[in-house]
Short mmCIF file of C-alpha atoms in Angstrom, two decimals:
data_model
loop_
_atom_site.label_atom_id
_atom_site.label_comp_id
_atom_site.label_asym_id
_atom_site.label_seq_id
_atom_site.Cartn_x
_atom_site.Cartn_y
_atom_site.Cartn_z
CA UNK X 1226 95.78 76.36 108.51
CA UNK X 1227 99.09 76.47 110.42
CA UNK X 1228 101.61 79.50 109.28
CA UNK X 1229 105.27 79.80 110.14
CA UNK X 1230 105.67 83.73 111.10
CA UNK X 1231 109.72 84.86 111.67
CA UNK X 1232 110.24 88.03 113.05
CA UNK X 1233 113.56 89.74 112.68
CA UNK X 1234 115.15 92.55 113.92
CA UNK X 1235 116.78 95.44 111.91
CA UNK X 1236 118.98 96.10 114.07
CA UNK X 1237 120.42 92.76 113.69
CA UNK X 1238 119.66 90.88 116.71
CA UNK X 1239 118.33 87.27 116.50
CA UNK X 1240 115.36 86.11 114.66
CA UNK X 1241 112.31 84.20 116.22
CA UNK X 1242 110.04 82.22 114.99
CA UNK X 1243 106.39 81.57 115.82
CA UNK X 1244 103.91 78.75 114.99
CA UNK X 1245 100.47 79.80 114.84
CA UNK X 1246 96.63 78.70 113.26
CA UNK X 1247 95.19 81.23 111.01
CA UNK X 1248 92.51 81.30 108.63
CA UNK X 1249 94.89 83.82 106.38
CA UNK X 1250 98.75 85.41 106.40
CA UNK X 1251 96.42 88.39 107.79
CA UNK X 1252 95.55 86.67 111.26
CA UNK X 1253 98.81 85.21 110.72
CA UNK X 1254 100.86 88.24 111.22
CA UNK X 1255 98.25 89.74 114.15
CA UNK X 1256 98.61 86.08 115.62
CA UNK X 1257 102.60 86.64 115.76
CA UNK X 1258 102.21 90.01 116.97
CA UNK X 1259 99.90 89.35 119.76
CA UNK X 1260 101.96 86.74 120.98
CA UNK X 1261 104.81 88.64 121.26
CA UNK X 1262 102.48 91.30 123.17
CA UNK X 1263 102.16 93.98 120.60
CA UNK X 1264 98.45 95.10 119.98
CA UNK X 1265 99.00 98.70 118.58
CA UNK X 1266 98.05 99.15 114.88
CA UNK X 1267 99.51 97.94 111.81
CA UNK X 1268 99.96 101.79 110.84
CA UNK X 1269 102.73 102.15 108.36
CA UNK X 1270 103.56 98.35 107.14
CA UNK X 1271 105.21 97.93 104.33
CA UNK X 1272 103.16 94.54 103.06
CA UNK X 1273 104.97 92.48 100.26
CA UNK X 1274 102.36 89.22 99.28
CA UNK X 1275 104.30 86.30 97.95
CA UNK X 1276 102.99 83.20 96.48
CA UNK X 1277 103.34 81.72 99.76
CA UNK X 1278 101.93 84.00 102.24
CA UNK X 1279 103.91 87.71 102.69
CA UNK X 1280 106.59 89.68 104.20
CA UNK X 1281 105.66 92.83 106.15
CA UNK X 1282 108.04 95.12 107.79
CA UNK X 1283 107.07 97.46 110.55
CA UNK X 1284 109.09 100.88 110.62
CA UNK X 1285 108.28 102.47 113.41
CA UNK X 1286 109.33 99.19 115.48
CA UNK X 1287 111.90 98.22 112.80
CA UNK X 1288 110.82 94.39 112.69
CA UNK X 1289 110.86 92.54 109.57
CA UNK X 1290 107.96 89.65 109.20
CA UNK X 1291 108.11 86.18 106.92
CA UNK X 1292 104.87 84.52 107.37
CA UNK X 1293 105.17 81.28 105.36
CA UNK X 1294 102.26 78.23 105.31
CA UNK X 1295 103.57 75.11 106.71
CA UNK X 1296 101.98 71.17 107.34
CA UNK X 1297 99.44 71.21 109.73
CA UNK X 1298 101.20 68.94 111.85
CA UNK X 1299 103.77 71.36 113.43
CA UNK X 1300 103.89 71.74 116.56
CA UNK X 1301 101.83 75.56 117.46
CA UNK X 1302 103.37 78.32 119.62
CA UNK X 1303 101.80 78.53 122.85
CA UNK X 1304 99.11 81.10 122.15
CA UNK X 1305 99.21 80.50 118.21
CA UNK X 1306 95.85 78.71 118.72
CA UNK X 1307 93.27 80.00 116.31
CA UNK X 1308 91.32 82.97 118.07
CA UNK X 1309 87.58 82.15 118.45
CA UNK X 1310 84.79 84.48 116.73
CA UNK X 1311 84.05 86.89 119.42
CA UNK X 1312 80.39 85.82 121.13
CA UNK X 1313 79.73 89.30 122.14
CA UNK X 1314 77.15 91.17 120.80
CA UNK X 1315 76.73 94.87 121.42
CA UNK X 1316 72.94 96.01 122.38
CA UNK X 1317 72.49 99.85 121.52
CA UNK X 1318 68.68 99.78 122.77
CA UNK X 1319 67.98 101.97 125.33
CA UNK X 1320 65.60 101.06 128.26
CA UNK X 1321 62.38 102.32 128.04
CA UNK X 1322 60.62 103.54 130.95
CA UNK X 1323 57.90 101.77 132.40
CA UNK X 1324 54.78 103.64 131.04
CA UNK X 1325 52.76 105.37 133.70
CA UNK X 1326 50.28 103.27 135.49
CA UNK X 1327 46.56 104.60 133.69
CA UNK X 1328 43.54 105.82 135.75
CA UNK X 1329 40.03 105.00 134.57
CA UNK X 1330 37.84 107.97 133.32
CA UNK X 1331 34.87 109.06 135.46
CA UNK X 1332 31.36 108.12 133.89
CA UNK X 1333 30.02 110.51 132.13
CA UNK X 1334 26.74 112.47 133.82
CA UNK X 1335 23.44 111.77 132.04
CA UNK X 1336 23.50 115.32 130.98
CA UNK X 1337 26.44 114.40 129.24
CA UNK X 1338 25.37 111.18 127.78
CA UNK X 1339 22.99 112.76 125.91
CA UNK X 1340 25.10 115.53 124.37
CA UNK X 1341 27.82 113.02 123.62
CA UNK X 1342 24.70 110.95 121.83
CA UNK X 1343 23.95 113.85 119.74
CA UNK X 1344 27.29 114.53 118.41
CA UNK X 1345 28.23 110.98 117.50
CA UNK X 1346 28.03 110.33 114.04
CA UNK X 1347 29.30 106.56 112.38
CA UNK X 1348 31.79 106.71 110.77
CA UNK X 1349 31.52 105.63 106.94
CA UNK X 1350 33.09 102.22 106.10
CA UNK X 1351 36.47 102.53 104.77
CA UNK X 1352 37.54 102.59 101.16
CA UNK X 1353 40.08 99.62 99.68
CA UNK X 1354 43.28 101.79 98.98
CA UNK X 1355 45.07 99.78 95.95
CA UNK X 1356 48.55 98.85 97.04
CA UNK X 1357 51.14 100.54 95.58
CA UNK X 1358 53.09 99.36 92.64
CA UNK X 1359 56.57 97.91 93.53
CA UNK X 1360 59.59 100.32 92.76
CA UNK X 1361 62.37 98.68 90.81
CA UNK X 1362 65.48 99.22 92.83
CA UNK X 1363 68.97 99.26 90.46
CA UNK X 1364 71.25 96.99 92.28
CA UNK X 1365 74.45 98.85 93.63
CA UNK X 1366 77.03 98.61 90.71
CA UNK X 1367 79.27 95.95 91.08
CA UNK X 1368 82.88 96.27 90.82
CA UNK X 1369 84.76 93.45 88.84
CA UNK X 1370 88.60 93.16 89.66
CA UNK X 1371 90.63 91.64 87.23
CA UNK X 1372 92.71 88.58 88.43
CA UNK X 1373 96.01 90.55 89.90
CA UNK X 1374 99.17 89.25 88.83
CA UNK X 1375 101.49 92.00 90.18
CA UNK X 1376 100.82 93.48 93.70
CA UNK X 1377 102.38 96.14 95.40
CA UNK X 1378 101.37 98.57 98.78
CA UNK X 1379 103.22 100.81 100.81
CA UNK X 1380 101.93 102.81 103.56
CA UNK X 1381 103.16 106.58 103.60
CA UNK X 1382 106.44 107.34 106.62
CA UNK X 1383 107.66 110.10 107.95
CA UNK X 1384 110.84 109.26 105.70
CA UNK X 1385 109.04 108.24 102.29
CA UNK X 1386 105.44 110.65 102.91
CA UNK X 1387 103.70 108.81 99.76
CA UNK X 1388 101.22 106.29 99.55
CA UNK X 1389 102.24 103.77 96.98
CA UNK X 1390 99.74 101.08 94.83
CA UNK X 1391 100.73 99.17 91.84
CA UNK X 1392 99.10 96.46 90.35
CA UNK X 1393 99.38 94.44 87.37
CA UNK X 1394 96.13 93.05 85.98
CA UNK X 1395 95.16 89.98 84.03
CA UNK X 1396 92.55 90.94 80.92
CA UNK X 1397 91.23 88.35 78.62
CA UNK X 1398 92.91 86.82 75.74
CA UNK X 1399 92.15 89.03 72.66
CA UNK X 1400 91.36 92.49 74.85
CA UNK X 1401 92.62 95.77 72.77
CA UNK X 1402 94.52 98.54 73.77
CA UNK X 1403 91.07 100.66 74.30
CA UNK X 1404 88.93 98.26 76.70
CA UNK X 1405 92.67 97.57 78.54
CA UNK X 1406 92.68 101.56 79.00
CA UNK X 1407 88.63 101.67 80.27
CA UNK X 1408 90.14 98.49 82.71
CA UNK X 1409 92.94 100.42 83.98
CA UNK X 1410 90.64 103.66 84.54
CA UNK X 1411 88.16 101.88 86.11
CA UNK X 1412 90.19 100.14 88.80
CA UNK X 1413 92.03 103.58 89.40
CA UNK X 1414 88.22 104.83 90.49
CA UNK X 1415 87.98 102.19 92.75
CA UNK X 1416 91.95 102.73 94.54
CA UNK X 1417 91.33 106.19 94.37
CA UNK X 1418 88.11 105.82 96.95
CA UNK X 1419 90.15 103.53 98.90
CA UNK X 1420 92.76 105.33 99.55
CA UNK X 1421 91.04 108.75 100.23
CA UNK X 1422 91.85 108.98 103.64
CA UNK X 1423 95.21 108.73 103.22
CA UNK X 1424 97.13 111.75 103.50
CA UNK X 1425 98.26 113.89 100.43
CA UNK X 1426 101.03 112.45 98.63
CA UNK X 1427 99.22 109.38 96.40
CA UNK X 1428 101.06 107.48 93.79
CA UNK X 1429 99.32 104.47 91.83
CA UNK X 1430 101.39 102.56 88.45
CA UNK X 1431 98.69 99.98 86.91
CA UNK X 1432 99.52 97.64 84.35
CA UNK X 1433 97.11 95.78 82.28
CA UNK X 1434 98.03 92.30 80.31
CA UNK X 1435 96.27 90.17 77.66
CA UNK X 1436 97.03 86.73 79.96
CA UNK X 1437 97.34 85.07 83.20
CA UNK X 1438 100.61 84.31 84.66
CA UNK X 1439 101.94 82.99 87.77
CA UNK X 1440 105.73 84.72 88.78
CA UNK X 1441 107.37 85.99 85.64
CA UNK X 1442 105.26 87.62 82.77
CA UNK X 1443 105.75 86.76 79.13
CA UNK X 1444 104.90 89.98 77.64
CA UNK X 1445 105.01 93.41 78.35
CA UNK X 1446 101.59 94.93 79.54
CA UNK X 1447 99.17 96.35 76.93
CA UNK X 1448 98.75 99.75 78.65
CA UNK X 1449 100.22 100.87 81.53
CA UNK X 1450 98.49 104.05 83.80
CA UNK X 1451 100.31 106.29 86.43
CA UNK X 1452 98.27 108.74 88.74
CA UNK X 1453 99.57 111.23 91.06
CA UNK X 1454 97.40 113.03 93.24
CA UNK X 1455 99.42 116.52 92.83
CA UNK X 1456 98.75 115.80 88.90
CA UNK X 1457 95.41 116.31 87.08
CA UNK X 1458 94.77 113.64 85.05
CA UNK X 1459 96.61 109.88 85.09
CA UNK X 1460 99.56 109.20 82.20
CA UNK X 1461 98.44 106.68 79.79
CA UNK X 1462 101.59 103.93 78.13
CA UNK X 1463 101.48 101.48 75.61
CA UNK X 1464 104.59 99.96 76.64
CA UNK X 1465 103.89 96.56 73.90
CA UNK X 1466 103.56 99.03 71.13
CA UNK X 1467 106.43 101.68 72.33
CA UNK X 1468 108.69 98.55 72.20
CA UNK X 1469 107.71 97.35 69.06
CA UNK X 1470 108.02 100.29 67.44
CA UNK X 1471 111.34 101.27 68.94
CA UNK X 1472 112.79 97.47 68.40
CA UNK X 1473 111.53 97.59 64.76
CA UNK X 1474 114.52 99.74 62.91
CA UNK X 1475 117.13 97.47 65.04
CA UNK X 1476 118.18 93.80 64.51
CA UNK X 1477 120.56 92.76 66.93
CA UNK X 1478 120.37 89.25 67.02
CA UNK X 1479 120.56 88.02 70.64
CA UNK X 1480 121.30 83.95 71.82
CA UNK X 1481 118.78 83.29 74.28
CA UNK X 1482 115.65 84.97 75.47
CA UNK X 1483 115.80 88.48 77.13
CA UNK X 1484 114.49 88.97 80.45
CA UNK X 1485 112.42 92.27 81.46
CA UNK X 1486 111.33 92.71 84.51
CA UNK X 1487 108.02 94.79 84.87
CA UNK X 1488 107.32 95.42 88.47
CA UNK X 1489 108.68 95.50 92.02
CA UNK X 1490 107.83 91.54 92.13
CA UNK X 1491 110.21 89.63 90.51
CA UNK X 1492 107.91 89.43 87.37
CA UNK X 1493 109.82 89.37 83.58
CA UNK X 1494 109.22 89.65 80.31
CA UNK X 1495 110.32 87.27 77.83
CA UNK X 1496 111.11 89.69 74.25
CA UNK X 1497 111.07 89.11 71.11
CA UNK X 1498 113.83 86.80 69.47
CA UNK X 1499 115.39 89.75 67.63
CA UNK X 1500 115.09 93.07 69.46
CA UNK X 1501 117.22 96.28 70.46
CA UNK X 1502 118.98 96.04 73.80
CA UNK X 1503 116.92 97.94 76.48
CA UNK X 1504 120.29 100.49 76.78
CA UNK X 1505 119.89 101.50 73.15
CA UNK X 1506 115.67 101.78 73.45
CA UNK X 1507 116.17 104.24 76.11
CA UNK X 1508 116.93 107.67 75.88
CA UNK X 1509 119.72 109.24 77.97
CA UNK X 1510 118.44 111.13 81.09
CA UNK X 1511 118.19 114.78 80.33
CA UNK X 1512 121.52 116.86 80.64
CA UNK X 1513 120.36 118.06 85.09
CA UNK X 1514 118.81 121.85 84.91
CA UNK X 1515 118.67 121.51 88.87
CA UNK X 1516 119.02 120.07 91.87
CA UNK X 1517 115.61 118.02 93.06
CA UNK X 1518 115.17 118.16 96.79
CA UNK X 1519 113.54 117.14 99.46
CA UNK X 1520 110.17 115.28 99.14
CA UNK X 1521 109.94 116.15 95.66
CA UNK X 1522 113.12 114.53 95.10
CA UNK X 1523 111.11 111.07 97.09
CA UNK X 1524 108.09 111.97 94.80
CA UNK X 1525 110.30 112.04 91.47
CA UNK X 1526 112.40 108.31 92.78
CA UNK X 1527 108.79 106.91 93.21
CA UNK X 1528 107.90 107.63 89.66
CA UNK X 1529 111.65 106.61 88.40
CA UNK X 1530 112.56 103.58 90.05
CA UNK X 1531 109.55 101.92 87.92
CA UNK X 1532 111.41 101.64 85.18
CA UNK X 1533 114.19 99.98 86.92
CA UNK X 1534 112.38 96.75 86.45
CA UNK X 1535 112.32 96.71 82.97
CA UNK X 1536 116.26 96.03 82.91
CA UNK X 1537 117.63 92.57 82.52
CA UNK X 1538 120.93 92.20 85.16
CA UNK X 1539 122.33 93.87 88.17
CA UNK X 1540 124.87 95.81 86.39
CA UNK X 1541 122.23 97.39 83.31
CA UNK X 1542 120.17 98.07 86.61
CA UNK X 1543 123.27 100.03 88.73
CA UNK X 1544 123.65 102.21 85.11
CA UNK X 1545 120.42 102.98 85.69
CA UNK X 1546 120.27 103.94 89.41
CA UNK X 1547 124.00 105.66 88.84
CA UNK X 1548 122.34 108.17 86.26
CA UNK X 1549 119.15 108.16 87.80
CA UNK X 1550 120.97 109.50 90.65
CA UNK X 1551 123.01 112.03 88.93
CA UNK X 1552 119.86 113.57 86.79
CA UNK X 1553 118.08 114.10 90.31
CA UNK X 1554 120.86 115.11 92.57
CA UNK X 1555 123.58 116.37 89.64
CA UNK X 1556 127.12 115.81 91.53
CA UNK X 1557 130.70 115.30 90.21
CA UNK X 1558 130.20 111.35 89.99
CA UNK X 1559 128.38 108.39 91.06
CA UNK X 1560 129.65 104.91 92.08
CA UNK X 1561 127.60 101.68 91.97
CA UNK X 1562 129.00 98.79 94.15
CA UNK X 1563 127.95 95.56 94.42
CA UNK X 1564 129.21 92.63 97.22
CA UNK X 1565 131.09 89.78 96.55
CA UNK X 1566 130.31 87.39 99.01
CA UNK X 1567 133.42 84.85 98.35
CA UNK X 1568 135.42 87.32 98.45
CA UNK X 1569 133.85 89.53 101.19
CA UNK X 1570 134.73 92.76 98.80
CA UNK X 1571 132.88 95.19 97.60
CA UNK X 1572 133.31 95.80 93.83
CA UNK X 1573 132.77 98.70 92.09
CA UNK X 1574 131.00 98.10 88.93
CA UNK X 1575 129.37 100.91 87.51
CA UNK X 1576 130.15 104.94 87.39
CA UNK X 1577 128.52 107.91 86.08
CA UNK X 1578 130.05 111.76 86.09
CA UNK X 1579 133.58 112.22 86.29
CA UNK X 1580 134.98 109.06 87.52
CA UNK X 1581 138.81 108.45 87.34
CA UNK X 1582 140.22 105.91 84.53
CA UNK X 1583 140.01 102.16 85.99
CA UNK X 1584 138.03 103.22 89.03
CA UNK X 1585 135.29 100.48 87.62
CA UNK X 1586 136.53 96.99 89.34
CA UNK X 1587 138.20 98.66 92.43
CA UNK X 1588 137.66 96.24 95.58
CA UNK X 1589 136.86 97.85 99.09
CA UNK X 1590 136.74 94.84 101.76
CA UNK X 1591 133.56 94.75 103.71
CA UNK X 1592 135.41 96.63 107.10
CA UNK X 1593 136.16 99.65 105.00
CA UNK X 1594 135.19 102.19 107.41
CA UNK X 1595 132.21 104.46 105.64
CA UNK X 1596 131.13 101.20 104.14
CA UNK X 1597 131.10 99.06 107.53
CA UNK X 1598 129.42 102.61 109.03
CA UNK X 1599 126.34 102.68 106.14
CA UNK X 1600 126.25 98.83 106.71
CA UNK X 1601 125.47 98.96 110.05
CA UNK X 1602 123.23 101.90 109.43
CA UNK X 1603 120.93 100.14 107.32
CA UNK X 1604 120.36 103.09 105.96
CA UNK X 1605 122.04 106.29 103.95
CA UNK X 1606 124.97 107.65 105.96
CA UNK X 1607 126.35 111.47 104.67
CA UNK X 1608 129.91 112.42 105.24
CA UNK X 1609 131.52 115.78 104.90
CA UNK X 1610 135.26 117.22 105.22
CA UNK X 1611 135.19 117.13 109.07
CA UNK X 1612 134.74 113.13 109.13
CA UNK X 1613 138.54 111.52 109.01
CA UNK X 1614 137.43 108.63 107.66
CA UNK X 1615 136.16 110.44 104.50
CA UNK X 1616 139.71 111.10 103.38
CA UNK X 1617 140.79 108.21 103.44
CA UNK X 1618 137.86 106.61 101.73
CA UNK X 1619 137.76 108.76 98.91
CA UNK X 1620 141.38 109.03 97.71
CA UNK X 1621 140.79 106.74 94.77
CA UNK X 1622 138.70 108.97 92.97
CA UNK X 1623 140.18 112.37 93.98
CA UNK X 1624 138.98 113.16 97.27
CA UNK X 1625 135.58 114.48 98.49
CA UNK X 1626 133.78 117.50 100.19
CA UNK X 1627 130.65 115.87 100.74
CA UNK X 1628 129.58 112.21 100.17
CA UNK X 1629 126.17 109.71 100.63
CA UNK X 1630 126.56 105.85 100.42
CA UNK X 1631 123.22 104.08 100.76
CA UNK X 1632 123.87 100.32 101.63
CA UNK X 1633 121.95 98.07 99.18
CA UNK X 1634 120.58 95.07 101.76
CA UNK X 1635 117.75 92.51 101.80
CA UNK X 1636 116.96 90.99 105.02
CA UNK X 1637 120.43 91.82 106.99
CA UNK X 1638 122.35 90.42 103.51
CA UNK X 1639 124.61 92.93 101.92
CA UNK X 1640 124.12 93.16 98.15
CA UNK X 1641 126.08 96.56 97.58
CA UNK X 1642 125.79 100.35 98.02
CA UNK X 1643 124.98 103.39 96.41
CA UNK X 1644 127.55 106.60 96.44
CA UNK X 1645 127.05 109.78 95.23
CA UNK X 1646 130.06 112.60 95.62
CA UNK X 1647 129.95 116.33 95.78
CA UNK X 1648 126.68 118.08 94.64
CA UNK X 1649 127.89 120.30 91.73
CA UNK X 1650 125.97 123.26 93.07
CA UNK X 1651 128.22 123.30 96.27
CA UNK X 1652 125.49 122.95 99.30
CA UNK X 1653 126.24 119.73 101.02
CA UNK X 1654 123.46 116.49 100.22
CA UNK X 1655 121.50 116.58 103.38
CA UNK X 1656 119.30 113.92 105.56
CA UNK X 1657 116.32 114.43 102.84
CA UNK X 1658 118.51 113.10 100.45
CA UNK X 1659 119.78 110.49 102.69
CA UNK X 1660 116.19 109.46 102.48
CA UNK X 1661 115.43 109.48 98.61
CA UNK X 1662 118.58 107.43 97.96
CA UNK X 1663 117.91 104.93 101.05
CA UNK X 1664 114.99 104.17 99.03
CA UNK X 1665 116.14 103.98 95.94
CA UNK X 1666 118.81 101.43 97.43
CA UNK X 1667 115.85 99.69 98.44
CA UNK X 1668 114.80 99.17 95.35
CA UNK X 1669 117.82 98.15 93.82
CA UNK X 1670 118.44 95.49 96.34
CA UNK X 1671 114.92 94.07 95.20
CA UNK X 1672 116.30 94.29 91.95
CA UNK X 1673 119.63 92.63 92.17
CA UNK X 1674 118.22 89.76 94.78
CA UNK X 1675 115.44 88.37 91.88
CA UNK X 1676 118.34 89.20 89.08
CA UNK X 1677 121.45 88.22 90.88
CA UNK X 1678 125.02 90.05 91.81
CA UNK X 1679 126.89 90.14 88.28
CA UNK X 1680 130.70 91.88 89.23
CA UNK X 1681 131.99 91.27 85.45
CA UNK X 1682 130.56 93.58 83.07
CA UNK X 1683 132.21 91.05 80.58
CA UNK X 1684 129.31 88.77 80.86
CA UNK X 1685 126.68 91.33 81.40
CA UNK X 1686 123.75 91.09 79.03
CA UNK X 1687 124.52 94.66 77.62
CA UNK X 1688 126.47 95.06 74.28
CA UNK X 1689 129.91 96.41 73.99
CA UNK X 1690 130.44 100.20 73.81
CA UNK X 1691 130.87 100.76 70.21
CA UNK X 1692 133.19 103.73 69.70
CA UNK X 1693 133.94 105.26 66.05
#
C-alpha cells in the first residue's frame, strides 16, 4: 500500500510531502521519518487515527504529520520503498569447548580381574514405569476487545504530565447497563497493564454503546467509566439514563435533530425529537472556593474538557470553556473569541465574570498586537502591567493587571482565542497556567473545526435568555 505522509512545521515554515509503501499508517509515519533522517523514538506523539490513516504530532521536534492512503500508482519518494523483513537472525549459543581428547584405561591385573569378578552382580531387568497421565493445561485467558468506535491517546509532556486513553466501544444490540459496566471494567484491566510503565499521572474516559457506527454516533453511550490513577476506584455514568431522566420534566420542542458530540473525534449524538437544551440539563459550575494550580489545574482540564463534546455549536462550546475557565482559575472575566476569516477579525462572542455591556460582538483585526503575539506563539502568551501593548489591548473592558490569551488553531489555521483577565486573588496567572489553558484551547479548536465558527449568537442552537 502506498501512503501520502505531509509533514509540517509549527513554526510555520513550509510543508513537505512524502510518498512512501507501507504495510500500515505505522510504517508509514517511521517511513516519512526515516527519510527525512530522523531515527530517534516516537516518545511523546500525540497520535490522532482517522478513518483514513492518522495525524501524529511530535512535540519535542514540533512537526505535525498527515499520513493519508493514496492509489498505488503514485509515484514513491526516493527511499519510500517498502523496507524488507530483516534476514538477520541473532545466535545466543555459546561455543562449546572441544571436549578433552580421552586416554584408554590400563588393563586390569589378573589379581584384579578376579576381585572385580567377585563383586559384579547383574543387574535385575528393569520394571515398565506407566507413563504419566497428561496434565490439562487452562489456555491463557483471552482478552476480547470490543469493536472501537471512538479512539483517543496522548503520550504524557513536560507541559501536559498525564497519560491520556479514551475509547468508545461497540457492545451488542440488546446489552444492559450491567454487562456494559463488566465491558467497561474489563477493558480498563487490560489499559491499566498497558500503560503501567508510564509515569504517574494516568487518565482513561471509556464509553460503552449498544451499536456500531462509523463517524458520528446516534446515541449517547450506555455507561461511561473514568479512572484516575491518584483516585481509588473508577467513576461509573449512565449518561442515556441521566439524559432521559433530566429531558423528561422538559418539552421544548426543537425543528431538526440535535447534535451531541461525545468524544474528542468528531463523533455526535442524534437526541431525542423533544428534549431540554444541553444549557438547561447542566448545572452551573460551582460558585470558585479557590484558585486550581499548576498540574492539578492540567489534571482537573483533562477531566473537564470531556464534557465539552457533548455541546452542539461553537458558541454553547466557548460558554462552556469561558466558565470552565473561570471555576478553575476564578478572575474578574473571561472572553471567548472566535475568527472570522472574510473578514480577517476576531469576534468576541462569548463572556463570563464581569464583562462590560456590549463587549460581546467587539471586532479585533487579526494584527492586533497581543493577538498577532499569541498567534505566532502557538501557544498561551501572559501579559502583565509592564507590557505596553497590554494597555492598549485591554481598554475595552476596563484595563488589566494581568492577562492570558491562548490562540485557538488547527494546523497553522486560526479559529479564535481564549482570554482570561486578572486572577481575583491578586497573584499574577503564571506559565503553569499558560499551559492548562493552551490545552484547553486545544481542545476547543477540535471542537469548533468538526462544529464550525458560528459569530452570531442569533442563530446559535441555544434558546433565548428568558428573563422574568
Amino acid at each position: 500500500m502506498r501512503w501520502i505522509v505531509e509533514v509540517q512545521s509549527l513554526e510555520g515554515q513550509q510543508a513537505q510531502s512524502y510518498c512512501v509503501e507501507a504495510e500500515s499508517w505505522q510504517g508509514a509515519l517511521q517511513s516519512a521519518r526515516r527519510i527525512r533522517g530522523d531515527e530517534s523514538r516516537m516518545a511523546g506523539f500525540s497520535i490522532d487515527i482517522t478513518n483514513e490513516g492518522c495525524k501524529a504530532v511530535d512535540p519535542a521536534k514540533k512537526l505535525r504529520y498527515d499520513v493519508k492512503r493514496t492509489a498505488d500508482s503514485t509515484p514513491l519518494t526516493p527511499g519510500g520503498e517498502a523496507q524488507p523483513a530483516s534476514s538477520k537472525r541473532t545466535n545466543k549459543t555459546s561455543a562449546v569447548p572441544p571436549r578433552p581428547e580421552s586416554k584408554p584405561a590400563p588393563a586390569p591385573t589378573p589379581d584384579q580381574t578376579v576381585k572385580l569378578a567377585a563383586v559384579i552382580v547383574e543387574p535385575d531387568p528393569p520394571k515398565p514405569v506407566a507413563a504419566p497421565a497428561p496434565v490439562a493445561v487452562a489456555p491463557a485467558p483471552q482478552i476480547v476487545v470490543p469493536p472501537i468506535m471512538i479512539k483517543r491517546e496522548q503520550e504524557a509532556t513536560a507541559e501536559v504530565p498525564l497519560t491520556y486513553r479514551e475509547y468508545g466501544f461497540a457492545l451488542p444490540a440488546g446489552t444492559n447497563e450491567a454487562a456494559a459496566v463488566n465491558t467497561l471494567l474489563q477493558m480498563l484491566a487490560h489499559i491499566q497493564s498497558a500503560i503501567a510503565s508510564t509515569p504517574p499521572g494516568r487518565l482513561v474516559n471509556l464509553a460503552a454503546f449498544d451499536q456500531q457506527f462509523q463517524g458520528r454516533a446516534p446515541v449517547l453511550p450506555l455507561a461511561t467509566l473514568t479512572w484516575k490513577d491518584w483516585k481509588p476506584e473508577p467513576t461509573i455514568a449512565y449518561p442515556r439514563r441521566d439524559h432521559a431522566t433530566k429531558a423528561a420534566p422538559v418539552a421544548v420542542a426543537v425543528a431538526a435533530p440535535v447534535a451531541v458530540a461525545l468524544s474528542f473525534e468528531p463523533a455526535v449524538v442524534i437526541a431525542p425529537e423533544v428534549q431540554a437544551p444541553v444549557s438547561q440539563t447542566r448545572s452551573k459550575p460551582p460558585v470558585p472556593k479557590r484558585r486550581v494550580r499548576g498540574d492539578e489545574l492540567i489534571s482537573v482540564l483533562f477531566e473537564s474538557m470531556h464534557d465539552l463534546h457533548f455541546l452542539r455549536d461553537s458558541i454553547e462550546g466557548g460558554d462552556f470553556c469561558a466558565a470552565l475557565a473561570m471555576e478553575k482559575l476564578p478572575s474578574r472575566v473571561a472572553f471567548i473569541y472566535l475568527y472570522d476569516i472574510d473578514r480577517r477579525e476576531f469576534v468576541v462572542v462569548c463572556g463570563a465574570g464581569v464583562a462590560p455591556q456590549g463587549i460581546i460582538g467587539t471586532r479585533l483585526a487579526e494584527t492586533e498586537s497581543v493577538l498577532a503575539a499569541a498567534m505566532r506563539k502557538r501557544r498561551a502568551i501572559v501579559l502583565d502591567a509592564s507590557d505596553p501593548t497590554l494597555a492598549t489591548h485591554a481598554a475595552s473592558f476596563g484595563g488589566a493587571k494581568s492577562l492570558l490569551l491562548a490562540p485557538v488553531m488547527q494546523a497553522g489555521r486560526f479559529l479564535g482565542a481564549i482570554e482570561i483577565v486578572d486572577p481575583t486573588d491578586a497573584a499574577p496567572f503564571s506559565e503553569l497556567d499558560a499551559n492548562a489553558i493552551t490545552y484547553m484551547a486545544e481542545q476547543f479548536a477540535e471542537f469548533v473545526a468538526a462544529r464550525g465558527v458560528l459569530l452570531d449568537r442569533e442563530r446559535s442552537s441555544q434558546p433565548p435568555v428568558v428573563t422574568h
